[in-house]
Short mmCIF file of C-alpha atoms and ligand atoms in Angstrom, two decimals:
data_model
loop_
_atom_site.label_atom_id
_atom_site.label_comp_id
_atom_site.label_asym_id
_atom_site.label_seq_id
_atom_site.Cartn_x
_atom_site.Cartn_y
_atom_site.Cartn_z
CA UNK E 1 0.00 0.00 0.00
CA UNK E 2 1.22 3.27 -0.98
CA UNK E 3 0.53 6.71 -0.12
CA UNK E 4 -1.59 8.54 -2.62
CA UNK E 5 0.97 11.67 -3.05
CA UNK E 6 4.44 9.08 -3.77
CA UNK E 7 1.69 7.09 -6.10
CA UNK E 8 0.90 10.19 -8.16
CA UNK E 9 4.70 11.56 -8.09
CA UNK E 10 5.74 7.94 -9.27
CA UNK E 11 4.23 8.46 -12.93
CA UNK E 12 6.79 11.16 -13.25
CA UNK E 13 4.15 13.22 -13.81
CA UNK E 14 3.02 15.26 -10.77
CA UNK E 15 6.01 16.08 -7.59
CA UNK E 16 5.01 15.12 -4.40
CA UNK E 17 4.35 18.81 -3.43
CA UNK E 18 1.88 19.18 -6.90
CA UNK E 19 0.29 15.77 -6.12
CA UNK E 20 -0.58 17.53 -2.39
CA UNK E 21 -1.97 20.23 -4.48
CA UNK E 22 -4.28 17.97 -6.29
CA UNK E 23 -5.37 16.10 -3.72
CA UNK E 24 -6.39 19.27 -1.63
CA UNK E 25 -8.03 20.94 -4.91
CA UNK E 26 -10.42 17.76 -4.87
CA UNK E 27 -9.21 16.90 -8.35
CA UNK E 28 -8.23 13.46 -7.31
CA UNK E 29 -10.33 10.67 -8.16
CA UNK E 30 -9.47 7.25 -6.25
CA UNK E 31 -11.85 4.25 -7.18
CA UNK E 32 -14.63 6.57 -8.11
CA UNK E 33 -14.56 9.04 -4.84
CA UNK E 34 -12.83 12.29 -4.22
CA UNK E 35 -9.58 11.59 -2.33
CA UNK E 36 -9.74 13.70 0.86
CA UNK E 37 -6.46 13.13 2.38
CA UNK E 38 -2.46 12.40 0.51
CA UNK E 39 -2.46 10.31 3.93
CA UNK E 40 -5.02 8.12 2.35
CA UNK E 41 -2.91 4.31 1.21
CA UNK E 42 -3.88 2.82 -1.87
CA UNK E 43 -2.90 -0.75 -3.99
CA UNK E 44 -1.12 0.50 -6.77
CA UNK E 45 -1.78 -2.82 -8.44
CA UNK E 46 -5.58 -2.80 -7.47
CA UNK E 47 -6.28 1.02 -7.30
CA UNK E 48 -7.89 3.25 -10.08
CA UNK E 49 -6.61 6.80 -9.87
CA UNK E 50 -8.17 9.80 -11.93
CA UNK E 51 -7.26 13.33 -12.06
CA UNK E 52 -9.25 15.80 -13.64
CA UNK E 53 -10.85 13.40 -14.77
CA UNK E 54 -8.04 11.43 -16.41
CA UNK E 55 -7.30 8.10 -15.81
CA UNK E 56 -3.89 7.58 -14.26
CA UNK E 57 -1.18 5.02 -15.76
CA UNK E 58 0.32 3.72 -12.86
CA UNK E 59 2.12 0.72 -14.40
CA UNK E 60 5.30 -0.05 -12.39
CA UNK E 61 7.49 0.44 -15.43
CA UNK E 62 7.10 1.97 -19.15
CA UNK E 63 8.33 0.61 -22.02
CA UNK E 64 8.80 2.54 -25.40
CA UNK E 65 9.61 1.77 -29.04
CA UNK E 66 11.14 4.34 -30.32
CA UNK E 67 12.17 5.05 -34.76
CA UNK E 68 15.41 6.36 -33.44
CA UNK E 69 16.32 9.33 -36.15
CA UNK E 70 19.92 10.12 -37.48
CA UNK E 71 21.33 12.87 -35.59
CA UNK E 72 20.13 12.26 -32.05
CA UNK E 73 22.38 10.65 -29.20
CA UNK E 74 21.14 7.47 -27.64
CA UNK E 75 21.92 9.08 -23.91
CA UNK E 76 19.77 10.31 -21.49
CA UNK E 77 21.80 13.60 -21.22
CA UNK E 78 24.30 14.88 -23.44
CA UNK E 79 25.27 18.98 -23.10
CA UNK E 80 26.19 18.93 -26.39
CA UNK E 81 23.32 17.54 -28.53
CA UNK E 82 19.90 16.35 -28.90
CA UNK E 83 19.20 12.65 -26.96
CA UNK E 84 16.79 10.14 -27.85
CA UNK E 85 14.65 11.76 -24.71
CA UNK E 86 13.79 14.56 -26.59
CA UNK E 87 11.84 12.89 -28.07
CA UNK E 88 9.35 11.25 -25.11
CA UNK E 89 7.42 13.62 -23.17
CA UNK E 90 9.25 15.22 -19.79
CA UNK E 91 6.91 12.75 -17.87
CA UNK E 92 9.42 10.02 -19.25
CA UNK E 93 12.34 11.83 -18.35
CA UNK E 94 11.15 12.22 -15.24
CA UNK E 95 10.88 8.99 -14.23
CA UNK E 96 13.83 7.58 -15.19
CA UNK E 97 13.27 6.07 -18.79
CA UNK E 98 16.98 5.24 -20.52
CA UNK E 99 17.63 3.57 -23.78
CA UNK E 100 18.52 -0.32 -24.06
CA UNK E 101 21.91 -0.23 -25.55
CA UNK E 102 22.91 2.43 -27.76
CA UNK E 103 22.42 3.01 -31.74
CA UNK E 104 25.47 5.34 -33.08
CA UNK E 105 24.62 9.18 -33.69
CA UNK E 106 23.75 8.40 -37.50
CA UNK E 107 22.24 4.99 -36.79
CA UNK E 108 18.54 4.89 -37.38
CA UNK E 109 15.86 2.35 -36.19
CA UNK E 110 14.54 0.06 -33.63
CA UNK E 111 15.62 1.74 -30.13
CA UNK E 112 13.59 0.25 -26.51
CA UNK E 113 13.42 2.57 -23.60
CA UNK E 114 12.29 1.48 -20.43
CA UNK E 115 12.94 2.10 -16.76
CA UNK E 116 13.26 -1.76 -15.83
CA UNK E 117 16.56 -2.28 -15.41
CA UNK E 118 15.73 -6.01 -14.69
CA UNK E 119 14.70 -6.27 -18.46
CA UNK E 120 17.13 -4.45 -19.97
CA UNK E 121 19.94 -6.02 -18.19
CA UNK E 122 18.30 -9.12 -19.24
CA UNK E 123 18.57 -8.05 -22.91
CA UNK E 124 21.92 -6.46 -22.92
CA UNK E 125 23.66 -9.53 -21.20
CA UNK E 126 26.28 -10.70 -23.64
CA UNK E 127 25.62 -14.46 -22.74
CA UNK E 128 22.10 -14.32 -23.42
CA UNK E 129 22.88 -13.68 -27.63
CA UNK E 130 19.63 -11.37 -28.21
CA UNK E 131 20.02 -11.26 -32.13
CA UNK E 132 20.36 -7.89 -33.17
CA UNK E 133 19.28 -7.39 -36.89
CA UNK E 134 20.30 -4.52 -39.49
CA UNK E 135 19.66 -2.55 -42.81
CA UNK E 136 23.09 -1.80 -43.97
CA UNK E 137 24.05 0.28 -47.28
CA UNK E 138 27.86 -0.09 -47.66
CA UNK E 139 30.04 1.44 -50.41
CA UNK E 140 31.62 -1.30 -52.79
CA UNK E 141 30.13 -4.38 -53.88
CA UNK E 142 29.50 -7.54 -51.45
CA UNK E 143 30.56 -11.50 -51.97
CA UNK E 144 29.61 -14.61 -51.08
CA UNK E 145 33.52 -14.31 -49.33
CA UNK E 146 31.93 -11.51 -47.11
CA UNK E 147 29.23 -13.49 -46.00
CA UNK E 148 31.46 -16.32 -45.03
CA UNK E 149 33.78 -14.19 -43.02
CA UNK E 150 30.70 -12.63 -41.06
CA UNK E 151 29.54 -16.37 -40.79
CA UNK E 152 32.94 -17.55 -39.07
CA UNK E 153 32.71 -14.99 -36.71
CA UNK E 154 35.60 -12.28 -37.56
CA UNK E 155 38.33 -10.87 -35.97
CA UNK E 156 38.55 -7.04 -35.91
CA UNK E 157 41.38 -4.40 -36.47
CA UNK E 158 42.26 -4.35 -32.75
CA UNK E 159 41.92 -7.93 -32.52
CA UNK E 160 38.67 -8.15 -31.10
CA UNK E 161 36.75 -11.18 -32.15
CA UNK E 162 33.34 -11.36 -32.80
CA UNK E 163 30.54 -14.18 -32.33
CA UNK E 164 29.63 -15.47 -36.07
CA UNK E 165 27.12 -13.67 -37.55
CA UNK E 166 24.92 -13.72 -40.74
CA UNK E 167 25.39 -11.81 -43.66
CA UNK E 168 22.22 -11.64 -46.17
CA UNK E 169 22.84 -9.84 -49.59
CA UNK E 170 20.29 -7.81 -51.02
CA UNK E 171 21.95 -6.05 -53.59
CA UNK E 172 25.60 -5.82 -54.66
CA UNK E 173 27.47 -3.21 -57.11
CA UNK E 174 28.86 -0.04 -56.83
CA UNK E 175 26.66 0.71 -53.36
CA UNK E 176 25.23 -2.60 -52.10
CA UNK E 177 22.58 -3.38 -49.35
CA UNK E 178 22.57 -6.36 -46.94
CA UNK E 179 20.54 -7.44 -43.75
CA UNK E 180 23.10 -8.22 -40.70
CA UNK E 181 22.21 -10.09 -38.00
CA UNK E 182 25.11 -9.98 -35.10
CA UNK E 183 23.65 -11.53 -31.80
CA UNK E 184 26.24 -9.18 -29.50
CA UNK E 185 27.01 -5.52 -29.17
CA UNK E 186 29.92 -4.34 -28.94
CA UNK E 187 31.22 -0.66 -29.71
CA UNK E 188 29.99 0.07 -33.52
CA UNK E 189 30.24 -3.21 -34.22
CA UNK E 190 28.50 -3.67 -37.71
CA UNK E 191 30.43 -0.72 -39.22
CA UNK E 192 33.57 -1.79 -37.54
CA UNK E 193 33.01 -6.20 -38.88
CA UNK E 194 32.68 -3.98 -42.39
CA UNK E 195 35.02 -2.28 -42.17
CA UNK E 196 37.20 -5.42 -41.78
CA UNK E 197 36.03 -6.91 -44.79
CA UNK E 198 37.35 -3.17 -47.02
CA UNK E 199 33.94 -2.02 -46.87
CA UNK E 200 32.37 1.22 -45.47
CA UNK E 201 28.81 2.05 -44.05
CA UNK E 202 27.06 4.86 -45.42
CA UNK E 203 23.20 3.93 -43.85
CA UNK E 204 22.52 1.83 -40.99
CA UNK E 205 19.34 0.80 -39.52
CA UNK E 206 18.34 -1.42 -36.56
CA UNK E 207 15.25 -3.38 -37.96
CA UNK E 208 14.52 -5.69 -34.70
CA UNK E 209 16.24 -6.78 -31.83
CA UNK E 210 15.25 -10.29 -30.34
CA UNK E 211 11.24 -10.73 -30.84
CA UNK E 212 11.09 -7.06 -30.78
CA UNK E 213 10.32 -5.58 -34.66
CA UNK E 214 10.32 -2.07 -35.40
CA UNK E 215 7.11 -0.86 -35.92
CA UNK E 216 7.62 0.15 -39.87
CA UNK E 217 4.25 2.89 -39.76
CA UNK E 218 6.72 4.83 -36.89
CA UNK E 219 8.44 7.42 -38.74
CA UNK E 220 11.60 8.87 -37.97
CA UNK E 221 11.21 10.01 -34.51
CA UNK E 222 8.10 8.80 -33.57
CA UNK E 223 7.20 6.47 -30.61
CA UNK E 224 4.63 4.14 -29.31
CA UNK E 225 3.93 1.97 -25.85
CA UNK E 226 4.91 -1.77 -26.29
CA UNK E 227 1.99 -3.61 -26.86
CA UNK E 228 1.13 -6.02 -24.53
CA UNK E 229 2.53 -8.91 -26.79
CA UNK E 230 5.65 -7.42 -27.85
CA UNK E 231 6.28 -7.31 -23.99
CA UNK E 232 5.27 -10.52 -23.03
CA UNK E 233 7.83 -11.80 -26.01
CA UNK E 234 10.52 -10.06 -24.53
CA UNK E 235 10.01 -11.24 -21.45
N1 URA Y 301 26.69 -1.33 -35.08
C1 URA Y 301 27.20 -0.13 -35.41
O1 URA Y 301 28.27 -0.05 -35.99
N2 URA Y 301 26.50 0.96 -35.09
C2 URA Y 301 25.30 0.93 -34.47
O2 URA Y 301 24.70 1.98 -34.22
C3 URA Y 301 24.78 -0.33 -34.13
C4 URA Y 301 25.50 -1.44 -34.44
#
């Protein structure tokens, strides 16, 4: 049983001190009557909260798919730049949300942000291999020999070796396209397992990552909730 002020504040919505003000305003709804004290305990599993009206989200945790843009830092604070926040309302902010691993600056696509750290630790775990899969649009042309050096699992420029991953051609000539699927992370890994192979990146684009698809009517910058599905896949 919680409090009704640290129930309000917890949506990232309302501070304590402005879900005080509600409550003694009479704008708080709780199960249908006016809530007459912050004192007042309520379920937050069981409880139905409205204010003004509204109905109240009070899910323990959010989770967010995101069309990460070019241009924007996967962070949750960067002086310099614009971060993938931006892009959530402050209530997000707020309450803690942070991305699940990290797309480069000019990477676009599939980015989750959530504040269960459970989960994402969970997805981010290099032993669990969470297959990671990507639009890539490389400079110079692409062989069946690149595809069997992704498939053996390659070793990079600073020696680093990399799990074996799968290399699908889609087109090959003077600018080819290919889907990648690597099932780790490490620091710009698909760029840097091209750039191995002679080849450079020009457009890359996280299209799913584990069960999780990006949600191809999202444009460039636009979010949605997980669905109730897509959540009970990851998990
Ligand atoms: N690999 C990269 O090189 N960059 C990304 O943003 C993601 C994977």
């Amino acid at each position: 049983m919680e409090r009704l002020d640290k129930l309000l504040a917890s949506t990232g919505r309302w501070s304590r001190s402005e879900a005080r003000r509600l409550v003694r305003e009479g704008r708080v709804l709780a199960d249908g009557r006016i809530a007459a004290s912050v004192e007042e305990k309520y379920d937050p599993d069981a409880v139905r909260l409205c204010v003004d009206g509204e109905g109240v989200d009070l899910s323990r945790f959010v989770y967010v798919m995101l069309h990460k843009p070019a241009g924007v830092l996967s962070a949750t604070e960067d002086g310099r730049g614009k971060t993938v926040l931006d892009l959530l309302p402050e209530e997000y902010k707020k309450r803690g949300l942070f991305p699940v691993g990290r797309l480069d600056k000019d990477t676009e696509g599939l980015l989750l942000l959530t504040d269960d750290g459970q989960l994402a630790h969970e997805l981010l775990s290099p032993k669990k291999h969470v297959d990671k899969v990507y639009f890539a649009r490389v400079d110079g042309a692409l062989t069946a020999d690149d595809c069997a050096a992704f498939a053996a699992g390659m070793t990079l420029g600073d020696g680093l070796r990399c799990l074996p991953a799968e290399l699908e051609i889609v087109s090959s000539g003077a600018q080819s396209e290919a889907r990648v699927t690597v099932r780790e992370g490490k620091f710009h890994q698909v760029k840097r397992m091209f750039a191995a192979r002679g080849k450079t990146v020009v457009y890359l684009k996280r299209l799913s990552m584990g069960p999780l698809a990006l949600d191809e009517t999202l444009a460039p910058g636009a979010w949605r909730a997980l669905r109730a599905e897509e959540l009970g896949m990851l998990k």
